[in-house]
Tab-separated table of C-alpha atoms and ligand atoms in Angstrom:
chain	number	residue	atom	x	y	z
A	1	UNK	CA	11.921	-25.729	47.539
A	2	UNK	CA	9.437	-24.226	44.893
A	3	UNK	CA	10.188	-20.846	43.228
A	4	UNK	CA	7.731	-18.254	43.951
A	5	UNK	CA	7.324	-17.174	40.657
A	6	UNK	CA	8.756	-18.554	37.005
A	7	UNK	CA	9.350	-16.270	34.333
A	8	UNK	CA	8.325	-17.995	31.590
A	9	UNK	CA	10.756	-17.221	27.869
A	10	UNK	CA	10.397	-18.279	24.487
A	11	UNK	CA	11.923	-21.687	23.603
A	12	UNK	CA	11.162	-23.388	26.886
A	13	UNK	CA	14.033	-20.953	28.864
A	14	UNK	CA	12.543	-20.275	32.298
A	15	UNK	CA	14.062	-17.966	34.755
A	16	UNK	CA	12.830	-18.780	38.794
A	17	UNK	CA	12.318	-16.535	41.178
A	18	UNK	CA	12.489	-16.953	44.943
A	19	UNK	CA	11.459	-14.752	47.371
A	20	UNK	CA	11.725	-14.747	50.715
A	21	UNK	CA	13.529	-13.223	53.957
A	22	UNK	CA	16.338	-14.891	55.544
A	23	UNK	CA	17.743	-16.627	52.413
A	24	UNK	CA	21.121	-15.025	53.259
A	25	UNK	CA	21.763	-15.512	56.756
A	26	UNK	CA	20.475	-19.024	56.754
A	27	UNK	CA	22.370	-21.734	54.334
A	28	UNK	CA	19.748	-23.471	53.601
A	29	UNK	CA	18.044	-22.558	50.881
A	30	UNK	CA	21.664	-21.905	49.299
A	31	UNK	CA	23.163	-25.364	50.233
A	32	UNK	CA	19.887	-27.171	48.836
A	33	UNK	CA	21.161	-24.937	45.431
A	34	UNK	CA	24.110	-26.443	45.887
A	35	UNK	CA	26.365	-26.274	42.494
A	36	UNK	CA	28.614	-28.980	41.558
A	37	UNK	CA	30.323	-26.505	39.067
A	38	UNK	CA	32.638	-23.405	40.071
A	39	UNK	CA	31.308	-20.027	40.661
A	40	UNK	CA	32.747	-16.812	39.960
A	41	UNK	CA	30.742	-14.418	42.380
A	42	UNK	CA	30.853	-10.755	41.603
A	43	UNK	CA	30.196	-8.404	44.009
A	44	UNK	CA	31.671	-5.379	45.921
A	45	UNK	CA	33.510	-4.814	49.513
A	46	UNK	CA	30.704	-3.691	51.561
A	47	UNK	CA	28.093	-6.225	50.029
A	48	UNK	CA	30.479	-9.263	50.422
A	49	UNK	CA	31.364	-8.545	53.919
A	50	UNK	CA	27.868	-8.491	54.804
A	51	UNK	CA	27.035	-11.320	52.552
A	52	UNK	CA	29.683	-13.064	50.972
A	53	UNK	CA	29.020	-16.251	53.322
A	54	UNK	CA	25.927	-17.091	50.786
A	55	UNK	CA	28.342	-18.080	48.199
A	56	UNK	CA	30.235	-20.633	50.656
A	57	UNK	CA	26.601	-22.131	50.998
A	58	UNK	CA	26.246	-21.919	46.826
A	59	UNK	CA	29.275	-24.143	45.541
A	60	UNK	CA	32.018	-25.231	47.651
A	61	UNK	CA	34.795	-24.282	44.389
A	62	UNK	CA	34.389	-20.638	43.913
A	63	UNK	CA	36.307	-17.685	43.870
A	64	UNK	CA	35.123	-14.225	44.781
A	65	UNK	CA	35.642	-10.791	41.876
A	66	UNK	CA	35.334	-7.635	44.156
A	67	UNK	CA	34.622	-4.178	41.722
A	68	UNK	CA	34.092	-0.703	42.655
A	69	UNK	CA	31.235	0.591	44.615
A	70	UNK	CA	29.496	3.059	42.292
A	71	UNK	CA	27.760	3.656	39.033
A	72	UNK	CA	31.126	5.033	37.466
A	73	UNK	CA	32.091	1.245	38.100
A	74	UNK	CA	29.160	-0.241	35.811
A	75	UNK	CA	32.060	0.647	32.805
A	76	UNK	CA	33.992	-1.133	30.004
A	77	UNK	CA	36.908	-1.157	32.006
A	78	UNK	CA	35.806	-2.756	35.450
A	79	UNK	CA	34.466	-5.513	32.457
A	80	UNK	CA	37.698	-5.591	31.409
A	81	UNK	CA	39.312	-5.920	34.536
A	82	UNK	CA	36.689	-8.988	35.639
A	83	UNK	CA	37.030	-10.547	32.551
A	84	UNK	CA	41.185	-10.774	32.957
A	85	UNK	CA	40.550	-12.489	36.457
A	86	UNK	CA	38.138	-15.034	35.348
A	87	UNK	CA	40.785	-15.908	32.458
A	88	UNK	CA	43.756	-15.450	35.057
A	89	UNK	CA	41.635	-18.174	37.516
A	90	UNK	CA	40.837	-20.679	34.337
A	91	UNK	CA	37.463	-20.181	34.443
A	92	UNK	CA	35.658	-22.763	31.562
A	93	UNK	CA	32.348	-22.715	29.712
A	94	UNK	CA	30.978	-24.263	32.479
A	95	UNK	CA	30.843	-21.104	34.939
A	96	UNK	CA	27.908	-20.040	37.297
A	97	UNK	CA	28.879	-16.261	37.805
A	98	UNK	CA	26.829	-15.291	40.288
A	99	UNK	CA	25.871	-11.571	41.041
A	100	UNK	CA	25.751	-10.649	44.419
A	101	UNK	CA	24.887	-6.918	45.370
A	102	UNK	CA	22.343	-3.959	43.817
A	103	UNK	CA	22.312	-2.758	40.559
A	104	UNK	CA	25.667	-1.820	39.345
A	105	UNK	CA	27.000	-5.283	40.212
A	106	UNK	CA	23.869	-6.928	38.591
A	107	UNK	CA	24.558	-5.364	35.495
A	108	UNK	CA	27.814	-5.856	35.225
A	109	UNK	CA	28.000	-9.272	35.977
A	110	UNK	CA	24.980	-9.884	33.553
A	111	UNK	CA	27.160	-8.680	31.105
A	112	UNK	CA	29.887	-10.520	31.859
A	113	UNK	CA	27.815	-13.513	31.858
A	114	UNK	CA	26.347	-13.533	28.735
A	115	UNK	CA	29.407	-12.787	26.915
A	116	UNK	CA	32.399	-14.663	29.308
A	117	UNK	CA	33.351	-17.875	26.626
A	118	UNK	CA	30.216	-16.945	24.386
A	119	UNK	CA	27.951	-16.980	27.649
A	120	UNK	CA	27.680	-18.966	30.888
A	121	UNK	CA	25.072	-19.703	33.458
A	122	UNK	CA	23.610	-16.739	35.659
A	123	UNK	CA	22.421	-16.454	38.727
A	124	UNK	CA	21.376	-13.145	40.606
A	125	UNK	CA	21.396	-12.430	44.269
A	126	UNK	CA	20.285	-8.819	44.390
A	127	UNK	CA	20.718	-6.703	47.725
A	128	UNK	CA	19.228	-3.041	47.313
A	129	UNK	CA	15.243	-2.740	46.368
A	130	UNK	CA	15.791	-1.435	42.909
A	131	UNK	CA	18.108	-4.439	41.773
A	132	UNK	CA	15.132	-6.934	43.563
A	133	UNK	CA	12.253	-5.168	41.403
A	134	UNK	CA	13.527	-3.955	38.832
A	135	UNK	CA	17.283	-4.668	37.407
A	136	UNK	CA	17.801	-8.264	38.648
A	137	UNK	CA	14.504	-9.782	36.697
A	138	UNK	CA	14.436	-9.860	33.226
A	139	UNK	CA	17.701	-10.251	31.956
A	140	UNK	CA	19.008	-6.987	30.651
A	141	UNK	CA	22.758	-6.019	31.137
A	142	UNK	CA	24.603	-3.349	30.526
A	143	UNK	CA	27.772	-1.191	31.380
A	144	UNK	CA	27.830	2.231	30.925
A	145	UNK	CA	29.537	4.139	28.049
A	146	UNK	CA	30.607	7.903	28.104
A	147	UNK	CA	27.934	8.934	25.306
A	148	UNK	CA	25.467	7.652	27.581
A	149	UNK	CA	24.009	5.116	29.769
A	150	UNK	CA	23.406	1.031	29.286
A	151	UNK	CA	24.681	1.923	25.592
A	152	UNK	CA	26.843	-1.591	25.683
A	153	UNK	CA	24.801	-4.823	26.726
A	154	UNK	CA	22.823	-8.096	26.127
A	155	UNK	CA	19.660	-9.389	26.847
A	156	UNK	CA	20.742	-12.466	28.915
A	157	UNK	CA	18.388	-14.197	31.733
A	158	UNK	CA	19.764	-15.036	34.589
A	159	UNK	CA	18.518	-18.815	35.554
A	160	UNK	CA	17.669	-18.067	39.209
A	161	UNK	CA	17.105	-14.736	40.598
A	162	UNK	CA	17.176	-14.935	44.633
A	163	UNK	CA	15.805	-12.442	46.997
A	164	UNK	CA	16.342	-12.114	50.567
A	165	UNK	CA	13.771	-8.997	51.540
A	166	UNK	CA	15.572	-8.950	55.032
A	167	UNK	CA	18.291	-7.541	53.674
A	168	UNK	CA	16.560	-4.227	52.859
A	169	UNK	CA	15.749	-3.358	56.747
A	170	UNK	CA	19.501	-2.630	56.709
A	171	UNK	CA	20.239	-0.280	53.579
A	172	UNK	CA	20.881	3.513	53.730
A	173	UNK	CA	17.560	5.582	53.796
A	174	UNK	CA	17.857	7.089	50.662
A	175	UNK	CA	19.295	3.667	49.312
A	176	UNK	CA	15.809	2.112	50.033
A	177	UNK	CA	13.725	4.932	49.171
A	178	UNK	CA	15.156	5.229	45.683
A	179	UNK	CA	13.993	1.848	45.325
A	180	UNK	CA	10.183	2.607	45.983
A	181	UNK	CA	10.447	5.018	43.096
A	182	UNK	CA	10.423	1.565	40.905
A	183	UNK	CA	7.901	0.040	42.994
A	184	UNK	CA	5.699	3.116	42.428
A	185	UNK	CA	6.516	2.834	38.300
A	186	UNK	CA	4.574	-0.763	38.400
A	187	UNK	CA	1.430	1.290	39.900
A	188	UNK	CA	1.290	3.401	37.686
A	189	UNK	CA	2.028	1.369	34.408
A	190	UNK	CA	0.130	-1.364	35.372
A	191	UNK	CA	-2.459	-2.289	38.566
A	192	UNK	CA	-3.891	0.673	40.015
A	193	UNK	CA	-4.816	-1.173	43.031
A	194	UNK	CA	-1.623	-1.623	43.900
A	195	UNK	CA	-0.878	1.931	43.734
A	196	UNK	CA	-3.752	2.848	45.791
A	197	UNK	CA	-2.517	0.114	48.338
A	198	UNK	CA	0.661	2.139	47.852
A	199	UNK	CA	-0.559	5.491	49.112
A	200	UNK	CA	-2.562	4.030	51.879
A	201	UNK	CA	0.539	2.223	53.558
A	202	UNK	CA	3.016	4.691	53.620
A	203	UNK	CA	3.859	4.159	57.151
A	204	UNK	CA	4.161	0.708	57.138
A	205	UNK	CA	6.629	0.643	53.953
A	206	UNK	CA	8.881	3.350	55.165
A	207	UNK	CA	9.082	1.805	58.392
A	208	UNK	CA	10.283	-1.427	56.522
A	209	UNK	CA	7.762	-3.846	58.135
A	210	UNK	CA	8.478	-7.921	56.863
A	211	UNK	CA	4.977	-8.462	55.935
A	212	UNK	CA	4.933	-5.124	53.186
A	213	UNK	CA	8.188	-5.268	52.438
A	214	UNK	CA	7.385	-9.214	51.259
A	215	UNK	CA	4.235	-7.392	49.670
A	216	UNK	CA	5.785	-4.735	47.336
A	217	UNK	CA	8.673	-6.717	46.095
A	218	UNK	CA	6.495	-9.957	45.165
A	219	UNK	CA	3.708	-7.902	43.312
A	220	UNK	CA	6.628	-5.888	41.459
A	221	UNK	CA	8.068	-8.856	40.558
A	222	UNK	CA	5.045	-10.457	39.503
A	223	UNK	CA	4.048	-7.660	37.176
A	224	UNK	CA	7.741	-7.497	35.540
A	225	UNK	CA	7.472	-10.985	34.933
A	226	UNK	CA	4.345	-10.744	32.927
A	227	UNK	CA	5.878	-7.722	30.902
A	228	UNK	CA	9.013	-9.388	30.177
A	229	UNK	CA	7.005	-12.700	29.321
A	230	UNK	CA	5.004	-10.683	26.774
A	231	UNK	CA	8.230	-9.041	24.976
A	232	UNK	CA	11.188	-9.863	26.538
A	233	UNK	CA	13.440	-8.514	24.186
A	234	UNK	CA	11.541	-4.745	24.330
A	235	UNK	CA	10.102	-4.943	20.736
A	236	UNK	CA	7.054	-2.992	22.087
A	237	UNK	CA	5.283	-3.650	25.264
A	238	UNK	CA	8.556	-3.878	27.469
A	239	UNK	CA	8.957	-0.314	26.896
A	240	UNK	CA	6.425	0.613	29.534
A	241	UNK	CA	8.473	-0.305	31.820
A	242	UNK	CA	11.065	2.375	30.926
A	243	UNK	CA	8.152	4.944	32.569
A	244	UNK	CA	10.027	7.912	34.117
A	245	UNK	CA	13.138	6.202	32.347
A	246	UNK	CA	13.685	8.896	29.035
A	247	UNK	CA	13.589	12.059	31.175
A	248	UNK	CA	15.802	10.241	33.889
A	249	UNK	CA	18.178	9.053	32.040
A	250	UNK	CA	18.570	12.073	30.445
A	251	UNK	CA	19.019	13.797	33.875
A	252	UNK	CA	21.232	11.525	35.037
A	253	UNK	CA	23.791	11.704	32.093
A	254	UNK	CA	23.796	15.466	32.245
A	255	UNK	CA	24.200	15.418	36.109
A	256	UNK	CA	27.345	13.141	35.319
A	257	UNK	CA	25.718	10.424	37.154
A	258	UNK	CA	26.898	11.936	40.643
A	259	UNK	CA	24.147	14.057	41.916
A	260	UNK	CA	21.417	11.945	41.872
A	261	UNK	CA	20.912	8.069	42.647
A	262	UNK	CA	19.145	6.205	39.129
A	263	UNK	CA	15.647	5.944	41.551
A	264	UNK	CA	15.533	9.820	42.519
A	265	UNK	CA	15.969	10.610	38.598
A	266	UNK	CA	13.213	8.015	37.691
A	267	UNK	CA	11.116	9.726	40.284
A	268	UNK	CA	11.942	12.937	38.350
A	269	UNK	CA	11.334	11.065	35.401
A	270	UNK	CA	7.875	9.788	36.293
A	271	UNK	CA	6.582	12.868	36.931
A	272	UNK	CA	7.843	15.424	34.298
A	273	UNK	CA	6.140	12.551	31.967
A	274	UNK	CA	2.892	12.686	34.279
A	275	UNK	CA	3.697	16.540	33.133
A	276	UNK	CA	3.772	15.918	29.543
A	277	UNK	CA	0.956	13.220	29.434
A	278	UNK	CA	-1.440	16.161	31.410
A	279	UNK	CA	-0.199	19.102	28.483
A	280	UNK	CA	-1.204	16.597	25.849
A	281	UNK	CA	-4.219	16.114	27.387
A	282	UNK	CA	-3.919	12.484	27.601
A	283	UNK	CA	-4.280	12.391	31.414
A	284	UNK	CA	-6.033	14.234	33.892
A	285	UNK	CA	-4.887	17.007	36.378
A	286	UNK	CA	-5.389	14.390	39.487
A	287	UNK	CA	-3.755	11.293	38.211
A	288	UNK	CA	-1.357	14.054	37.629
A	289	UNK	CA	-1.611	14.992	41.137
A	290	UNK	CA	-1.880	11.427	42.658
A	291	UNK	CA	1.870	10.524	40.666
A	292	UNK	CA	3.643	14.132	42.396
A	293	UNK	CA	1.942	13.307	45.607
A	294	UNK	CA	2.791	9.975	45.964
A	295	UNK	CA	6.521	10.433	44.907
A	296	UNK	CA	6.284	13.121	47.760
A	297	UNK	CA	4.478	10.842	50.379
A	298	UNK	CA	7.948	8.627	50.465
A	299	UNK	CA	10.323	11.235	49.990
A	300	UNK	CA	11.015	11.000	46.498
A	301	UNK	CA	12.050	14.458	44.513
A	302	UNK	CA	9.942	15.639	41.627
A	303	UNK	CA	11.954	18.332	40.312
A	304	UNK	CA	15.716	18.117	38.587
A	305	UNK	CA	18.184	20.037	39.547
A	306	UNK	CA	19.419	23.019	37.371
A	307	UNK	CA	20.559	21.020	33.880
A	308	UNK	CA	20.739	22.728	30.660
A	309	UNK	CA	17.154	22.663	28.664
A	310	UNK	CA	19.534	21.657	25.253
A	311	UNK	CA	21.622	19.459	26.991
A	312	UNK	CA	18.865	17.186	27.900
A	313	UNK	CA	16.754	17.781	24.787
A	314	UNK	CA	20.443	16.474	22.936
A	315	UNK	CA	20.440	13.495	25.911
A	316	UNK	CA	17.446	12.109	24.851
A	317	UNK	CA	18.364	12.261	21.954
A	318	UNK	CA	20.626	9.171	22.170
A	319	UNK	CA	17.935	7.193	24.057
A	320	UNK	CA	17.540	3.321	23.448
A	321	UNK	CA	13.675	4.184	23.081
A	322	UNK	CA	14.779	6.587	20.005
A	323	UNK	CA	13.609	4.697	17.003
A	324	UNK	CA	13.913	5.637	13.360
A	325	UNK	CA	14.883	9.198	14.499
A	326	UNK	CA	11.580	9.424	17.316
A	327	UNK	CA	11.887	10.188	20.336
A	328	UNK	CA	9.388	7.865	22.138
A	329	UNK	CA	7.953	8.549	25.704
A	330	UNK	CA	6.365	6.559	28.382
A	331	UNK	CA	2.959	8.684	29.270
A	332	UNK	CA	0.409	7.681	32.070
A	333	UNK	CA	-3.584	8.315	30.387
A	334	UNK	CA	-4.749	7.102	34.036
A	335	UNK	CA	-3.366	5.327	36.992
A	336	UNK	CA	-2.937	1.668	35.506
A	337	UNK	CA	-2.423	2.752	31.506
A	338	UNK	CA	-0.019	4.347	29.871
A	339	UNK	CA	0.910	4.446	26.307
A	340	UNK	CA	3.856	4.341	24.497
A	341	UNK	CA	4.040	7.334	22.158
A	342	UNK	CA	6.091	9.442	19.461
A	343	UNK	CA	3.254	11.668	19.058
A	344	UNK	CA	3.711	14.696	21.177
A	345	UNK	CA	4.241	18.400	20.702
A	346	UNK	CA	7.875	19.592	20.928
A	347	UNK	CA	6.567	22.788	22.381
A	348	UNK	CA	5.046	20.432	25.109
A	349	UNK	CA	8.218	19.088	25.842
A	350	UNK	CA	9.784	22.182	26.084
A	351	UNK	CA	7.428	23.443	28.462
A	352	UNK	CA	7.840	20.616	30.749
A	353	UNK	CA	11.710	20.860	30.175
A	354	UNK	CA	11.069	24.816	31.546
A	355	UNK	CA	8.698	23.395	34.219
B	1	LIG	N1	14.287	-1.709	33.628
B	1	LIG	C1	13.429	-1.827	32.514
B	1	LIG	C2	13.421	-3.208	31.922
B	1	LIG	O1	13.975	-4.123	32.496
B	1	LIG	O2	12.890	-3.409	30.856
């Protein structure tokens, strides 16, 4: 079986991607994987006893890692904890950990990964719509620290990513719609056709039909791929794809990471930036428009709840993207484009903060 797509790394590294609905009720496309070496699968409760049978399919020797359901999981001490089992079960250098669930798990186990015995082999299985478009391609892992977000990780592909888009008919609501807010980002940042496609089938994407879901998650992967290919380890162009990401994160960390899921703050994110870019006069009131609007057409929010101006100004502060002392944002000049900038007016800022 061929991948779908190949991301395509400096010094001849390759990461595949399959797409394609069924992959985890049916064995397979797993069994023709079939590993020879052990697997340590990572996942959580709810996702393994929905799933867990995949990893039977993947390698007959393998033992399963349950963590916490829950971003307050994605710390140093569920690594801790994972790391102790994979020592207490003799796991070697030879390892496949696989990551099976959204986000949190692919993270983690990224991490784990590419630091377990110096690093061992990777392979994600991601279950929710953000970790299929966004967090399981591309190879950056993280946990969480108290002074802020992804502050302790690795850039460390994963050799196979596979995605199963059946599995999204079943997620919560808002667990799939927090999703779209990434699919949305790659509009925006990068094919404006897609976008438009995006607020034209509405319907047919919250209603979860194959054919679009199939649609959305192959063209987001496709355009992450080509960003990643161009700078995979975010010296420049990467960045885009952090659109939304500085005032989210921000919100997110002063929220405590409770009130919001990550895609409802990116939606925030997206379009208190769309905010900024239209103050600076580097877009126009209607792409403006067309970013609220569509964030609103699939029940995204656009506004943050009640957080302390200084408290986020101080947040951002501690941004990834802050470099040599700037404060860099994300800003959209028309649906399609945006541009990476440390060139803004704080008084800008504040009035979107106030906004
Ligand atoms: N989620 C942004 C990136 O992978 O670069």
């Amino acid at each position: 079986m061929k991948p779908t797509l190949t991301l395509d790394l400096a010094d001849g590294r390759t990461s595949e991607i399959y797409i394609g609905s069924g992959y985890l009720q049916s064995p397979e496309l797993a069994s023709t994987m079939a590993l020879t070496t052990r697997v340590a699968a990572i996942s959580n409760d709810r996702v393994a006893s929905l799933y867990g049978e995949v990893i039977d399919h993947l390698a007959a020797d393998h033992e399963m890692i349950l963590i916490g359901d829950g971003e307050q999981y994605k710390s140093i001490q569920t690594y801790s904890e994972v790391i102790d089992q994979l020592i207490e079960f003799r796991f070697n250098r030879d390892t496949v950990i696989v990551a099976l669930g959204g986000g949190v798990v692919g993270d983690l186990a990224g991490f784990v990964a590419a630091t377990y015995q110096r690093g061992v082999r990777l392979i994600q299985i991601p279950t929710t719509l953000l970790a299929q478009v966004d967090s399981a391609i591309g190879g950056k892992t993280a946990v969480n620290h108290k002074g802020g977000k992804n502050l302790i990780g690795a850039f460390y592909q994963p050799e196979t990513v596979l995605i199963d888009t059946n599995v999204l008919t079943s997620l919560p609501d808002e667990i799939f719609v927090e999703g779209l807010a990434e699919v949305i980002k790659y509009g925006v940042i990068y094919d404006p056709s897609f976008f438009e496609w995006l607020e034209d089938n509405t319907h047919s994407v919250l209603a979860r039909e194959p054919d679009s879901l199939e649609f959305i998650v192959r063209r987001s992967c496709e355009i992450k791929a080509e960003v990643v290919a161009s700078d995979e380890r975010e010296r420049n162009r990467r960045a885009i794809l952090n659109f939304g990401h500085t005032f989210g994160h921000a919100i997110e960390a002063e929220t405590r990471y409770g009130e919001l899921l990550h895609g409802q703050a990116v939606s925030i994110g997206m379009v208190m930036a769309s905010d900024l870019a239209l103050r600076e006069n580097l877009c126009d009131a209607r792409t403006a428009q067309r970013i609220r609007n569509i964030v609103n057409a699939y029940g995204l929010p656009d506004k943050a709840p009640h957080v302390d101006k200084g408290r986020l100004l101080a947040s951002m502060a501690m941004d990834k993207k802050v470099i040599q002392g700037e404060l860099r944002f994300v800003l959209p000049k028309s649906i399609g484009t945006v541009v990476l900038t440390s060139e803004f007016d704080q008084k800008n800022l504040e009035a979107t903060l106030d906004s």
